[in-house]
Short mmCIF file of C-alpha atoms and ligand atoms in Angstrom, two decimals:
data_model
loop_
_atom_site.label_atom_id
_atom_site.label_comp_id
_atom_site.label_asym_id
_atom_site.label_seq_id
_atom_site.Cartn_x
_atom_site.Cartn_y
_atom_site.Cartn_z
CA MET A 1 108.76 136.40 27.56
CA THR A 2 105.31 135.39 28.82
CA GLN A 3 104.42 134.54 25.21
CA ASN A 4 106.49 131.34 25.31
CA ARG A 5 105.28 130.23 28.70
CA LYS A 6 102.12 128.21 29.07
CA ARG A 7 99.22 129.99 30.74
CA VAL A 8 98.21 128.42 34.03
CA LEU A 9 95.35 129.09 36.43
CA SER A 10 94.44 127.57 39.77
CA GLY A 11 92.80 128.57 43.02
CA ILE A 12 91.90 127.63 46.58
CA GLN A 13 88.73 128.40 48.51
CA PRO A 14 89.21 130.55 51.64
CA SER A 15 86.74 128.32 53.45
CA GLY A 16 88.86 127.14 56.39
CA ASN A 17 92.43 126.55 57.50
CA LEU A 18 94.60 125.39 54.62
CA THR A 19 95.85 121.82 55.13
CA ILE A 20 98.98 119.99 54.07
CA GLY A 21 96.69 118.43 51.44
CA ASN A 22 96.20 121.87 49.88
CA TYR A 23 99.94 122.43 50.06
CA LEU A 24 101.04 119.10 48.59
CA GLY A 25 98.23 118.78 46.03
CA ALA A 26 98.31 122.36 44.83
CA ILE A 27 100.57 125.16 46.15
CA LYS A 28 103.82 123.15 46.21
CA GLN A 29 103.57 122.34 42.51
CA TRP A 30 102.54 125.90 41.71
CA ALA A 31 105.71 127.21 43.37
CA GLU A 32 107.96 124.57 41.83
CA ASN A 33 106.75 125.23 38.30
CA GLN A 34 106.27 128.98 38.29
CA HIS A 35 109.37 129.70 36.23
CA ARG A 36 108.01 127.78 33.26
CA PHE A 37 104.47 129.15 33.42
CA ASP A 38 102.60 132.40 32.96
CA ALA A 39 100.59 131.72 36.07
CA TYR A 40 97.44 133.16 37.66
CA TYR A 41 96.63 132.02 41.20
CA CYS A 42 93.41 133.25 42.71
CA VAL A 43 91.77 133.04 46.10
CA VAL A 44 88.34 131.79 45.05
CA ASP A 45 86.17 133.66 47.54
CA LEU A 46 83.00 133.40 45.41
CA HIS A 47 83.26 129.62 45.73
CA ALA A 48 83.49 129.85 49.51
CA ILE A 49 79.89 131.10 49.85
CA THR A 50 78.35 127.98 48.30
CA VAL A 51 78.06 126.56 51.82
CA GLU A 52 77.14 128.45 55.00
CA HIS A 53 79.77 131.08 55.78
CA ASP A 54 80.61 133.85 58.21
CA PRO A 55 81.34 137.23 56.50
CA ALA A 56 84.06 138.31 58.97
CA GLN A 57 85.76 134.96 58.65
CA LEU A 58 85.59 135.07 54.85
CA ARG A 59 87.38 138.44 54.86
CA GLU A 60 90.06 137.18 57.23
CA LYS A 61 90.60 133.89 55.42
CA THR A 62 90.79 135.53 51.98
CA ARG A 63 93.81 137.56 53.10
CA GLU A 64 95.24 134.58 54.97
CA VAL A 65 95.14 132.35 51.89
CA ALA A 66 96.84 135.05 49.78
CA ALA A 67 99.56 135.39 52.44
CA ILE A 68 100.01 131.60 52.47
CA TYR A 69 100.51 131.58 48.68
CA LEU A 70 103.29 134.13 49.12
CA ALA A 71 104.78 132.37 52.16
CA CYS A 72 104.91 129.09 50.22
CA GLY A 73 107.06 130.78 47.61
CA ILE A 74 104.65 132.02 44.95
CA ASP A 75 106.65 134.95 43.65
CA PRO A 76 104.48 137.90 42.60
CA THR A 77 107.09 139.01 40.09
CA LEU A 78 106.61 135.69 38.26
CA SER A 79 102.98 134.79 39.02
CA THR A 80 99.84 136.89 39.37
CA ILE A 81 98.01 136.52 42.69
CA PHE A 82 94.49 137.94 42.99
CA VAL A 83 91.09 137.58 44.62
CA GLN A 84 88.39 136.08 42.38
CA SER A 85 85.64 138.55 43.34
CA HIS A 86 87.90 141.51 42.44
CA VAL A 87 87.57 140.47 38.80
CA LYS A 88 83.87 140.81 38.01
CA ALA A 89 84.19 138.91 34.74
CA HIS A 90 84.22 135.63 36.73
CA SER A 91 80.59 136.11 37.82
CA GLU A 92 79.53 137.38 34.41
CA LEU A 93 81.04 134.55 32.39
CA ALA A 94 79.67 132.07 34.93
CA TRP A 95 76.13 133.19 34.03
CA LEU A 96 76.74 132.92 30.30
CA LEU A 97 78.13 129.41 30.81
CA THR A 98 75.32 128.44 33.18
CA CYS A 99 72.85 128.93 30.35
CA GLN A 100 74.77 126.39 28.25
CA THR A 101 75.17 123.77 30.99
CA PRO A 102 72.83 120.78 31.03
CA LEU A 103 71.56 120.11 34.57
CA GLY A 104 72.52 116.44 34.20
CA TRP A 105 76.20 117.37 33.97
CA LEU A 106 75.97 119.11 37.35
CA TYR A 107 74.02 116.38 39.13
CA ARG A 108 76.79 113.92 38.17
CA MET A 109 79.51 115.78 40.08
CA THR A 110 80.71 113.67 43.02
CA GLN A 111 81.66 116.74 45.07
CA PHE A 112 78.07 117.97 44.80
CA LYS A 113 76.74 114.54 45.75
CA ASP A 114 79.06 114.33 48.79
CA LYS A 115 78.47 117.86 50.06
CA SER A 116 74.74 117.92 49.44
CA ALA A 117 74.32 114.52 51.14
CA LYS A 118 75.29 116.24 54.40
CA GLN A 119 72.34 118.67 54.12
CA GLU A 120 68.56 118.63 53.86
CA ALA A 121 67.88 118.09 50.10
CA MET A 122 65.69 121.15 49.47
CA SER A 123 67.94 123.53 51.44
CA VAL A 124 71.09 122.82 49.43
CA SER A 125 72.05 126.09 47.73
CA THR A 126 71.80 126.38 43.95
CA GLY A 127 75.36 127.70 44.14
CA LEU A 128 76.62 124.36 45.41
CA LEU A 129 75.11 122.72 42.34
CA SER A 130 76.35 125.29 39.82
CA TYR A 131 79.78 125.64 41.47
CA PRO A 132 81.63 123.79 38.65
CA VAL A 133 80.35 126.37 36.15
CA LEU A 134 82.00 129.16 38.15
CA MET A 135 85.18 127.08 38.28
CA ALA A 136 85.03 126.62 34.50
CA ALA A 137 84.64 130.40 34.13
CA ASP A 138 87.74 130.94 36.31
CA ILE A 139 89.80 128.76 34.02
CA LEU A 140 88.37 129.67 30.61
CA LEU A 141 88.52 133.44 31.15
CA TYR A 142 92.32 133.20 31.17
CA GLN A 143 92.50 130.74 28.26
CA ALA A 144 94.51 128.58 30.66
CA GLU A 145 96.32 125.64 29.06
CA VAL A 146 97.23 123.94 32.33
CA VAL A 147 95.40 123.67 35.66
CA PRO A 148 97.52 122.32 38.54
CA VAL A 149 95.25 120.75 41.16
CA GLY A 150 94.93 117.75 43.48
CA ASP A 151 93.26 114.53 42.42
CA ASP A 152 89.81 115.50 43.77
CA GLN A 153 89.46 118.22 41.10
CA ARG A 154 89.86 115.87 38.12
CA GLN A 155 86.13 115.60 37.51
CA HIS A 156 85.69 119.40 37.63
CA LEU A 157 88.41 119.68 35.01
CA GLU A 158 86.68 117.16 32.77
CA PHE A 159 83.50 119.19 33.17
CA THR A 160 85.39 122.39 32.22
CA ARG A 161 86.78 120.72 29.10
CA ASP A 162 83.32 119.46 28.07
CA LEU A 163 81.79 122.88 28.57
CA ALA A 164 84.58 124.61 26.65
CA GLN A 165 84.11 122.18 23.77
CA ARG A 166 80.38 122.80 23.75
CA MET A 167 80.89 126.57 23.67
CA ASN A 168 83.49 126.26 20.93
CA HIS A 169 81.10 124.17 18.88
CA LEU A 170 78.36 126.79 19.26
CA TYR A 171 80.39 130.00 18.99
CA GLY A 172 83.64 129.21 17.17
CA GLU A 173 86.47 126.78 17.77
CA ASP A 174 88.83 129.50 18.96
CA THR A 175 86.50 130.81 21.68
CA PHE A 176 88.16 128.91 24.52
CA THR A 177 91.44 127.05 25.03
CA ILE A 178 90.78 123.48 26.19
CA PRO A 179 92.71 123.13 29.47
CA GLU A 180 94.77 120.15 30.63
CA VAL A 181 94.79 118.98 34.23
CA MET A 182 98.16 118.75 36.03
CA ILE A 183 98.33 116.42 39.04
CA PRO A 184 101.47 116.13 41.20
CA PRO A 185 103.28 112.75 41.19
CA ALA A 186 103.22 112.50 45.01
CA GLY A 187 100.68 114.00 47.39
CA ALA A 188 97.78 114.38 44.95
CA ARG A 189 95.38 112.82 47.45
CA ILE A 190 96.27 113.16 51.12
CA MET A 191 93.82 111.35 53.37
CA GLY A 192 92.39 112.32 56.78
CA LEU A 193 94.59 111.40 59.73
CA ASP A 194 91.56 110.33 61.76
CA ASN A 195 90.01 108.44 58.84
CA PRO A 196 92.47 107.44 56.11
CA THR A 197 89.73 106.34 53.75
CA ALA A 198 88.39 109.93 53.41
CA LYS A 199 90.21 112.84 51.77
CA MET A 200 91.85 115.35 54.13
CA SER A 201 89.67 118.44 53.97
CA LYS A 202 89.85 121.97 55.37
CA SER A 203 86.12 121.99 56.01
CA GLU A 204 86.17 118.95 58.30
CA ALA A 205 85.77 120.04 61.95
CA ALA A 206 87.26 117.01 63.78
CA GLN A 207 90.36 118.04 65.82
CA LEU A 208 92.63 115.20 64.70
CA HIS A 209 91.56 115.15 61.04
CA ALA A 210 94.08 117.44 59.32
CA VAL A 211 97.46 119.09 59.76
CA TYR A 212 97.13 122.76 58.89
CA ILE A 213 99.94 124.67 57.17
CA LEU A 214 100.01 127.11 60.08
CA ASP A 215 99.86 124.51 62.91
CA GLU A 216 102.42 124.79 65.73
CA PRO A 217 105.07 122.01 65.84
CA ASP A 218 103.55 120.47 68.99
CA THR A 219 100.12 120.33 67.42
CA ILE A 220 101.56 118.67 64.32
CA ARG A 221 103.34 116.08 66.49
CA LYS A 222 100.17 115.36 68.45
CA LYS A 223 97.98 114.98 65.38
CA ILE A 224 100.40 112.68 63.56
CA MET A 225 101.21 110.57 66.63
CA LYS A 226 97.47 110.00 67.12
CA SER A 227 96.75 109.23 63.46
CA VAL A 228 94.78 106.08 62.71
CA THR A 229 96.84 103.11 61.47
CA ASP A 230 96.26 99.34 61.68
CA SER A 231 97.42 96.59 63.98
CA GLY A 232 100.29 95.41 61.76
CA LYS A 233 103.86 96.65 61.76
CA GLU A 234 105.03 96.47 58.16
CA ILE A 235 106.04 99.91 56.86
CA GLN A 236 105.37 99.71 53.13
CA PHE A 237 103.30 101.56 50.55
CA SER A 238 100.09 99.64 49.90
CA ASP A 239 96.75 100.12 48.18
CA ASP A 240 95.04 97.72 50.57
CA PRO A 241 92.27 99.82 52.24
CA SER A 242 92.98 98.21 55.62
CA ARG A 243 96.52 99.66 55.45
CA ALA A 244 95.44 103.11 54.27
CA GLY A 245 96.71 104.91 57.40
CA VAL A 246 100.32 103.77 57.01
CA ASN A 247 100.18 104.33 53.26
CA ASN A 248 98.98 107.90 53.88
CA LEU A 249 101.81 108.61 56.34
CA LEU A 250 104.35 107.26 53.86
CA THR A 251 102.80 109.37 51.11
CA ILE A 252 103.04 112.51 53.25
CA TYR A 253 106.67 111.66 54.02
CA GLN A 254 107.40 111.07 50.34
CA ALA A 255 105.76 114.30 49.21
CA PHE A 256 107.63 116.39 51.78
CA THR A 257 111.04 114.74 51.36
CA SER A 258 110.89 114.06 47.59
CA GLN A 259 112.51 110.63 48.06
CA SER A 260 111.62 107.56 46.01
CA ALA A 261 109.21 104.96 47.42
CA GLU A 262 112.02 102.35 47.43
CA ALA A 263 114.39 104.60 49.38
CA ILE A 264 111.66 105.35 51.92
CA GLU A 265 110.73 101.69 52.41
CA ALA A 266 114.43 100.81 52.81
CA HIS A 267 114.82 103.65 55.32
CA PHE A 268 111.95 102.36 57.47
CA SER A 269 112.82 98.66 57.16
CA THR A 270 114.73 98.85 60.44
CA ALA A 271 112.08 100.88 62.29
CA ARG A 272 110.66 99.27 65.42
CA GLY A 273 107.05 100.00 64.53
CA TYR A 274 104.55 102.67 63.54
CA GLY A 275 105.70 104.91 66.41
CA ASP A 276 109.05 105.43 64.68
CA LEU A 277 107.33 106.12 61.37
CA LYS A 278 104.98 108.68 62.94
CA LYS A 279 107.86 110.49 64.65
CA ALA A 280 109.81 110.70 61.39
CA VAL A 281 106.77 111.94 59.45
CA ALA A 282 105.99 114.58 62.08
CA GLU A 283 109.57 115.89 62.02
CA ALA A 284 109.65 115.99 58.19
CA VAL A 285 106.39 117.96 58.14
CA ILE A 286 107.53 120.36 60.88
CA GLU A 287 110.84 120.96 59.19
CA SER A 288 109.24 121.68 55.80
CA LEU A 289 106.58 123.98 57.21
CA GLN A 290 108.92 125.94 59.49
CA PRO A 291 110.29 128.35 56.82
CA ILE A 292 106.79 128.83 55.40
CA GLN A 293 105.40 129.73 58.82
CA GLN A 294 108.29 132.09 59.49
CA ARG A 295 107.73 133.90 56.21
CA TYR A 296 103.97 133.99 56.86
CA ARG A 297 104.57 135.77 60.19
CA GLU A 298 106.82 138.34 58.51
CA LEU A 299 104.41 138.96 55.65
CA THR A 300 101.37 139.46 57.86
CA GLU A 301 103.07 142.08 60.05
CA ASP A 302 101.71 144.62 57.57
CA VAL A 303 98.61 143.50 55.71
CA ARG A 304 98.65 146.65 53.58
CA ASN A 305 101.43 145.12 51.49
CA ILE A 306 99.28 142.09 50.83
CA ASP A 307 96.29 144.24 49.92
CA ASP A 308 98.43 146.32 47.52
CA LEU A 309 99.73 143.19 45.88
CA LEU A 310 96.22 141.81 45.47
CA ALA A 311 95.10 145.10 43.90
CA GLN A 312 97.93 144.91 41.36
CA GLY A 313 97.18 141.26 40.69
CA ALA A 314 93.49 141.99 40.08
CA GLU A 315 94.35 144.74 37.62
CA LYS A 316 96.52 142.41 35.59
CA ALA A 317 93.96 139.60 35.75
CA ARG A 318 91.12 141.95 34.78
CA ALA A 319 92.82 142.95 31.53
CA ILE A 320 92.92 139.34 30.33
CA ALA A 321 89.56 138.28 31.73
CA ASN A 322 87.70 141.26 30.27
CA ARG A 323 89.13 140.56 26.84
CA THR A 324 87.81 136.98 26.85
CA LEU A 325 84.46 138.06 28.26
CA ALA A 326 84.02 140.69 25.53
CA ILE A 327 84.66 138.09 22.81
CA VAL A 328 82.15 135.66 24.30
CA GLN A 329 79.52 138.37 24.77
CA GLU A 330 79.92 139.51 21.20
CA ARG A 331 79.69 135.94 19.86
CA MET A 332 76.61 135.21 21.95
CA GLY A 333 74.83 138.22 20.49
CA PHE A 334 75.04 140.91 23.14
CA LEU A 335 75.12 144.52 21.98
CA SER A 336 78.35 146.15 23.05
CA ALA A 337 77.87 148.88 25.66
P1 TYM B 401 89.86 123.39 47.34
O1 TYM B 401 89.83 124.75 47.93
O2 TYM B 401 89.00 122.34 47.95
O3 TYM B 401 91.33 122.82 47.33
C1 TYM B 401 92.39 123.59 46.78
C2 TYM B 401 93.42 122.70 46.12
O4 TYM B 401 93.94 121.74 47.05
C3 TYM B 401 93.79 120.42 46.53
N1 TYM B 401 93.48 119.52 47.65
C4 TYM B 401 94.16 118.40 47.92
N2 TYM B 401 95.22 117.82 47.33
C5 TYM B 401 95.69 116.67 47.87
N3 TYM B 401 95.12 116.08 48.95
C6 TYM B 401 94.06 116.62 49.58
N4 TYM B 401 93.53 116.04 50.65
C7 TYM B 401 93.53 117.84 49.06
N5 TYM B 401 92.49 118.64 49.42
C8 TYM B 401 92.47 119.66 48.54
C9 TYM B 401 92.63 120.52 45.55
O5 TYM B 401 92.68 119.48 44.61
C10 TYM B 401 92.84 121.88 44.96
O6 TYM B 401 93.80 121.83 43.93
N6 TYM B 401 87.11 123.81 43.19
C11 TYM B 401 88.41 124.06 43.78
C12 TYM B 401 88.82 125.51 43.76
C13 TYM B 401 88.76 126.17 42.43
C14 TYM B 401 89.68 126.01 41.36
C15 TYM B 401 89.24 126.89 40.35
C16 TYM B 401 90.80 125.20 41.18
C17 TYM B 401 87.85 127.09 42.04
N7 TYM B 401 88.12 127.55 40.80
C18 TYM B 401 89.91 126.98 39.11
C19 TYM B 401 91.48 125.27 39.94
C20 TYM B 401 91.02 126.16 38.94
C21 TYM B 401 88.38 123.60 45.22
O7 TYM B 401 87.37 123.47 45.84
O8 TYM B 401 89.59 123.47 45.77
#
């Protein structure tokens, strides 16, 4: 059965509270498409240590992210859920790939440029620079054909494809499958509520920046009601940067309600102003998150179930990952142990 389904891999860093951006850009499309894919979804804990981190928080968040995958409808009988560090092949392949990665490719990555700009140049960790190599290893180990992610990961996917092609050229065309990116039609780039020209991010500390998947209804209302808009009153989709706040609210509404842009604009044509729009967006978000939050509470009553599931997931993932790693090691000239 799995033979006819396309292999898929994706992951989220347990580096903060998951936002509705993570949900709309990634997890929602994972859940919606899981019947047609042979899917592997990992919690990418090794990626979360590329910036300063707290060990206790990393442990807690790793389990939390796995529970959120399940609560959002990722079905462990259809998809494999696991923790990246439980499958040692990720670190091992990352090293083999690192040695084939030109430094110039890494310096070009916009995520590296953005994140490193916030730190003292010489104290930026090497891990932050080589992060895309680890991400490439995650994907290539599973010979994934499709990688469902939000818009901000496009460049990392291009990098992965380039690296896979380089390896195939050096070690045989069938070494790695060249993966395709899959971006959702709505919600691929949710912007910050406090600053609609910057991407909504789980690592941004500002209180009114993001709605988290596990936020209480009142908190969601408050954040959305206080979101930054402009001084106009027209409620229409727009790519004009000065209208980015309203466009972002409409995009969130569209992604949660799955309505067409025309239907949404028609719906809001009689609204009295942005206040009405904000109220409607808040209620749509609350309503969509409510069943997820309920299921999350039930699932986390006994974390042993989650840990058991992650152990099973890792075992299944390991079998595939180790097979790919062994082929690459052999082709690169390592003696088998
Ligand atoms: P991360 O943890 O930053 O984000 C996880 C997923 O959420 C999407 N996303 C968004 N989508 C829409 N709007 C937003 N504001 C928004 N913010 C985040 C991201 O595009 C991503 O799909 N490098 C990856 C993690 C990773 C990975 C992988 C992904 C590591 N290995 C292998 C796919 C395959 C990252 O930092 O995602």
